[in-house]
Tab-separated table of C-alpha atoms in Angstrom:
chain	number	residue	atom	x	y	z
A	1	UNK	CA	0.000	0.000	0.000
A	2	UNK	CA	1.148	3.087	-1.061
A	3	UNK	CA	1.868	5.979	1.744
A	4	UNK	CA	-0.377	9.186	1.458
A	5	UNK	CA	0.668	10.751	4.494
A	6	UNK	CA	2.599	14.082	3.787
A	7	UNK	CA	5.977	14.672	4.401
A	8	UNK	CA	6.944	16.900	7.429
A	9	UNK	CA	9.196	19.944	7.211
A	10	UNK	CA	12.023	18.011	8.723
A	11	UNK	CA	11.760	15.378	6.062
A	12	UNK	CA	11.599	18.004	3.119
A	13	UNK	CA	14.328	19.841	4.334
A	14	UNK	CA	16.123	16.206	4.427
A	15	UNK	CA	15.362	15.972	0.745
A	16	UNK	CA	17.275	19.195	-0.514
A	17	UNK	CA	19.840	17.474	-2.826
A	18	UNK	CA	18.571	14.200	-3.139
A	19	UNK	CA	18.472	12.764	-7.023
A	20	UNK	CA	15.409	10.589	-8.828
A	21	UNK	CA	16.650	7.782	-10.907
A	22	UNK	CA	15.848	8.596	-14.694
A	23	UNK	CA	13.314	6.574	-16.340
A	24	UNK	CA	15.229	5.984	-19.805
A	25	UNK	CA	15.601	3.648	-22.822
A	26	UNK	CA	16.831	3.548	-25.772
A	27	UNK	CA	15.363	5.059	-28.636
A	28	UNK	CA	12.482	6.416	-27.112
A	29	UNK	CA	9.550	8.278	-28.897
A	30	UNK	CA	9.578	11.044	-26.294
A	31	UNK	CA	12.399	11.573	-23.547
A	32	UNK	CA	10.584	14.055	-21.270
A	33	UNK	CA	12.747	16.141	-19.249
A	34	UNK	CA	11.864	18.527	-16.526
A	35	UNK	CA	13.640	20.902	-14.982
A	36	UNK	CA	14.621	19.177	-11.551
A	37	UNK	CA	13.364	17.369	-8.908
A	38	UNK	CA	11.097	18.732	-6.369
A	39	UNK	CA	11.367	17.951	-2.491
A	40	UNK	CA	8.279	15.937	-2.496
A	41	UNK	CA	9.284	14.306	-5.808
A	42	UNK	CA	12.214	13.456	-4.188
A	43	UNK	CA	10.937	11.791	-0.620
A	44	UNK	CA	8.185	9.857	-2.882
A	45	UNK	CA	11.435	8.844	-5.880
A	46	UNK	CA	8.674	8.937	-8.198
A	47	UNK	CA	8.793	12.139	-11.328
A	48	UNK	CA	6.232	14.523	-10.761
A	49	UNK	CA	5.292	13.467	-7.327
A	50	UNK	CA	4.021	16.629	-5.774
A	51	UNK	CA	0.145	16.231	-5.803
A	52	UNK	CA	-0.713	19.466	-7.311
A	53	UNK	CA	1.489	18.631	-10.372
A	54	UNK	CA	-0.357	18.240	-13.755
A	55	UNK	CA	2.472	16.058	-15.406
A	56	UNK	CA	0.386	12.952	-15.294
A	57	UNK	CA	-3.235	14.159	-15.613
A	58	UNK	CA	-1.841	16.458	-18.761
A	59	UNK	CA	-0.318	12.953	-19.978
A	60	UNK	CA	-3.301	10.984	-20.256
A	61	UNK	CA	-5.586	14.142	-20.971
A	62	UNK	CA	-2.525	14.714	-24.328
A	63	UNK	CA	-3.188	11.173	-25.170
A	64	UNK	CA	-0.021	9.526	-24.255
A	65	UNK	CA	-1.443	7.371	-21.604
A	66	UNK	CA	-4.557	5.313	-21.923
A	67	UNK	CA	-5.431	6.467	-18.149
A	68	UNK	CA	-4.357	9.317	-15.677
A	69	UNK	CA	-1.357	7.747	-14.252
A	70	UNK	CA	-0.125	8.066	-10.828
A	71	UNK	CA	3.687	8.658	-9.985
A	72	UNK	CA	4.662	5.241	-8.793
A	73	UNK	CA	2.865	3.952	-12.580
A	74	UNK	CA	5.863	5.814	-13.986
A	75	UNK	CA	7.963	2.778	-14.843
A	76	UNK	CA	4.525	1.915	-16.859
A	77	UNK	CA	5.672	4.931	-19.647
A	78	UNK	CA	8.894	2.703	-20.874
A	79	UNK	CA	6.276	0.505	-22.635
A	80	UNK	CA	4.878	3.324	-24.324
A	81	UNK	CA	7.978	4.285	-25.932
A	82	UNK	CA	8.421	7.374	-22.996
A	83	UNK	CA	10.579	8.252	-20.265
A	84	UNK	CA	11.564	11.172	-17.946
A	85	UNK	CA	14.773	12.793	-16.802
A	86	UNK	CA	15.832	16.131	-15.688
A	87	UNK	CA	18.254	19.253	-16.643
A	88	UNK	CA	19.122	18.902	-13.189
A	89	UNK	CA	19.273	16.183	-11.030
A	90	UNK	CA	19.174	17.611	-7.460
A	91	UNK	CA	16.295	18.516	-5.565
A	92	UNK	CA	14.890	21.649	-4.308
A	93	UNK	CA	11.778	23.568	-2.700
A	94	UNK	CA	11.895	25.272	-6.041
A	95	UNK	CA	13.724	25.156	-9.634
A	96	UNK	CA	14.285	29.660	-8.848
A	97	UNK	CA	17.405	27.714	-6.201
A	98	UNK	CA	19.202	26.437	-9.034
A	99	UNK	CA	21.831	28.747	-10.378
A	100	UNK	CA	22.550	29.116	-14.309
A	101	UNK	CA	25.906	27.763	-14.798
A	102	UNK	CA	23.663	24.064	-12.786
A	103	UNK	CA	21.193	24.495	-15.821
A	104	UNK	CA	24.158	25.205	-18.103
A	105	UNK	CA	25.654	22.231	-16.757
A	106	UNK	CA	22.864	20.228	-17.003
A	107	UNK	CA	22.045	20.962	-20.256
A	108	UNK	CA	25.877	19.730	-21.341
A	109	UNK	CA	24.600	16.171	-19.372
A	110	UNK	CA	21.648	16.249	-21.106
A	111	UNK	CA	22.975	16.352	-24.360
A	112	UNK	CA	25.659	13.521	-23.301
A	113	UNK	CA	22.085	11.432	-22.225
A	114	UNK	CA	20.513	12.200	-26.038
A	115	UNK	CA	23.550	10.953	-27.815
A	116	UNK	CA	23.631	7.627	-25.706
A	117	UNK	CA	19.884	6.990	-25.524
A	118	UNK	CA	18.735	8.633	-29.212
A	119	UNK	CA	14.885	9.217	-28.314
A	120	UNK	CA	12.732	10.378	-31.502
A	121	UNK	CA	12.096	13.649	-29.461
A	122	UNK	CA	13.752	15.113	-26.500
A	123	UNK	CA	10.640	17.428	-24.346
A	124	UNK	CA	11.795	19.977	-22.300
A	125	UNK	CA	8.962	20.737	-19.843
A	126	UNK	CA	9.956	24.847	-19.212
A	127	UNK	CA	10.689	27.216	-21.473
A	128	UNK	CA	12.999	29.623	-19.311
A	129	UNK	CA	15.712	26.551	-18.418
A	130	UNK	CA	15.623	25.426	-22.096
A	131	UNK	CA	16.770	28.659	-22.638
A	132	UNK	CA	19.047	28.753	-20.107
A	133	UNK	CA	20.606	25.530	-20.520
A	134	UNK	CA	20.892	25.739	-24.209
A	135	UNK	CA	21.419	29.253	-24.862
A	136	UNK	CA	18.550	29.864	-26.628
A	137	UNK	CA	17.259	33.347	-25.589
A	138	UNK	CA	14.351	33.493	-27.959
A	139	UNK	CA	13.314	30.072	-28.129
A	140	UNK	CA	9.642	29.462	-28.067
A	141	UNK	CA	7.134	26.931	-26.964
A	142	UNK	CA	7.024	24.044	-29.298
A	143	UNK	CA	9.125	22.128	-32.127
A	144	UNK	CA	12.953	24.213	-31.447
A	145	UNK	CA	14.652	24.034	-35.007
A	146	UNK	CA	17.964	22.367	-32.963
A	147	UNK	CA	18.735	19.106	-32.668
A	148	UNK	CA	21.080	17.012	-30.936
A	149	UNK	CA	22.199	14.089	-33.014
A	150	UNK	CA	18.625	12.677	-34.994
A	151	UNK	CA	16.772	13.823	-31.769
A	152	UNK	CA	14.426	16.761	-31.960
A	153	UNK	CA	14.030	18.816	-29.439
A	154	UNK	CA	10.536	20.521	-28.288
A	155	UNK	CA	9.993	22.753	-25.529
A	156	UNK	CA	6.954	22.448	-23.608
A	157	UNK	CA	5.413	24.140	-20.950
A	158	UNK	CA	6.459	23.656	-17.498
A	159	UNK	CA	3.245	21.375	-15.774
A	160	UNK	CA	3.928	22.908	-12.292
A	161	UNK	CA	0.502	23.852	-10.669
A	162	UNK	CA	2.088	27.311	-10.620
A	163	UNK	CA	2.418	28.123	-14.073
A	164	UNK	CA	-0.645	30.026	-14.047
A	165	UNK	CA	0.052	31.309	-17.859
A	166	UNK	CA	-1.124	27.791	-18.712
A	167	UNK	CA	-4.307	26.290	-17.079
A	168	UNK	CA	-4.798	22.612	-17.997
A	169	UNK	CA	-6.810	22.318	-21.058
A	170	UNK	CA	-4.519	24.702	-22.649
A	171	UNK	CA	-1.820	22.917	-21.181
A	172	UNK	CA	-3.214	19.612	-22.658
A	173	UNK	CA	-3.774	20.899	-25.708
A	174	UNK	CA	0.092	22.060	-26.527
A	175	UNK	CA	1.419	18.526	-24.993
A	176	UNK	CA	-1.313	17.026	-27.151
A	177	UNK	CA	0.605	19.178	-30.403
A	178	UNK	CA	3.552	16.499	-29.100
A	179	UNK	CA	1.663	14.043	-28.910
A	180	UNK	CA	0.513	14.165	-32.626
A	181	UNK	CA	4.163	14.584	-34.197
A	182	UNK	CA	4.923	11.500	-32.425
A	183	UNK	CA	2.318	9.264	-33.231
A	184	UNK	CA	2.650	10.429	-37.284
A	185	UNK	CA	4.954	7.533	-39.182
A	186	UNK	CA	8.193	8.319	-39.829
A	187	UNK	CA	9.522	8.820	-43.314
């Protein structure tokens, strides 16, 4: 049985730094990659843990999953041809802690992890540490016109339940934009 009781502040603070295993393949259809683990994400070790994250329901509502998945399902999205990572791997209360030259960093990693693994598309859930970490001041939401290797890379919005600039049939909608690119036959 899963635990639903919520972590105290002793055991968040506890968390600060901890890492989430990545959920990776090879030759994925979508490597989704956010921008680090939270402090609840980190306690649970599931991605996109914290219960007012819309990760999972935006998933299923996108068409990706063929129900609303919960966190510990996660290993479920390897059969689907999908897995997460992050730009960074530690966690913290909040992704403003992490300092550029981390997301620069990061972003180097992340490459490295596209060039071993070689998913179809590489998903970057948050448009200001794509830019960050890639040095791409003006990028935009959506298909980015670099690659890395075969992999394409699209930016997506960031599903935090803060990112008020995107309420979740909106949000659904532009992961759903994904979802149809992927699901098209190559050639």
């Amino acid at each position: 049985m899963l635990s639903t009781k919520s972590p105290t502040k002793e055991e968040l603070a506890a968390a600060s730094g901890k890492t989430v295993p990545d959920l990776i393949a090879p030759d994925l259809k979508v490597l989704f990659c956010g921008i680090n683990p939270g402090l609840y994400t980190a306690i649970k070790g599931h991605h996109f843990a914290r219960p007012g994250n819309r990760f999972w329901p935006t998933l299923h509502a996108a068409g990706f999953t063929p129900a609303k998945y919960q966190p510990h399902q996660e290993s479920d999205l390897l059969q689907l041809g999908y897995g997460i990572t992050n730009v960074v791997g530690r966690a913290t209360a909040s992704a403003a802690e992490l300092s550029k030259a981390e997301l620069i960093e990061g972003g180097i990693t992340l490459v490295e992890k596209v060039i071993l693994y070689q998913p179809q598309v590489l998903a970057l859930l948050g448009l200001s540490a794509y830019r960050v970490a890639f040095g791409k001041a003006t990028a935009a939401i959506g298909l980015q016109e670099q690659t890395i290797g075969q992999t394409r890379l699209w930016v997506l919005p960031n599903p935090s339940g803060l990112n008020a600039h995107f309420p979740p049939k909106k949000l659904a909608a532009i992961y759903h934009e994904l979802h149809e690119y992927v699901a098209q036959p190559e050639g």
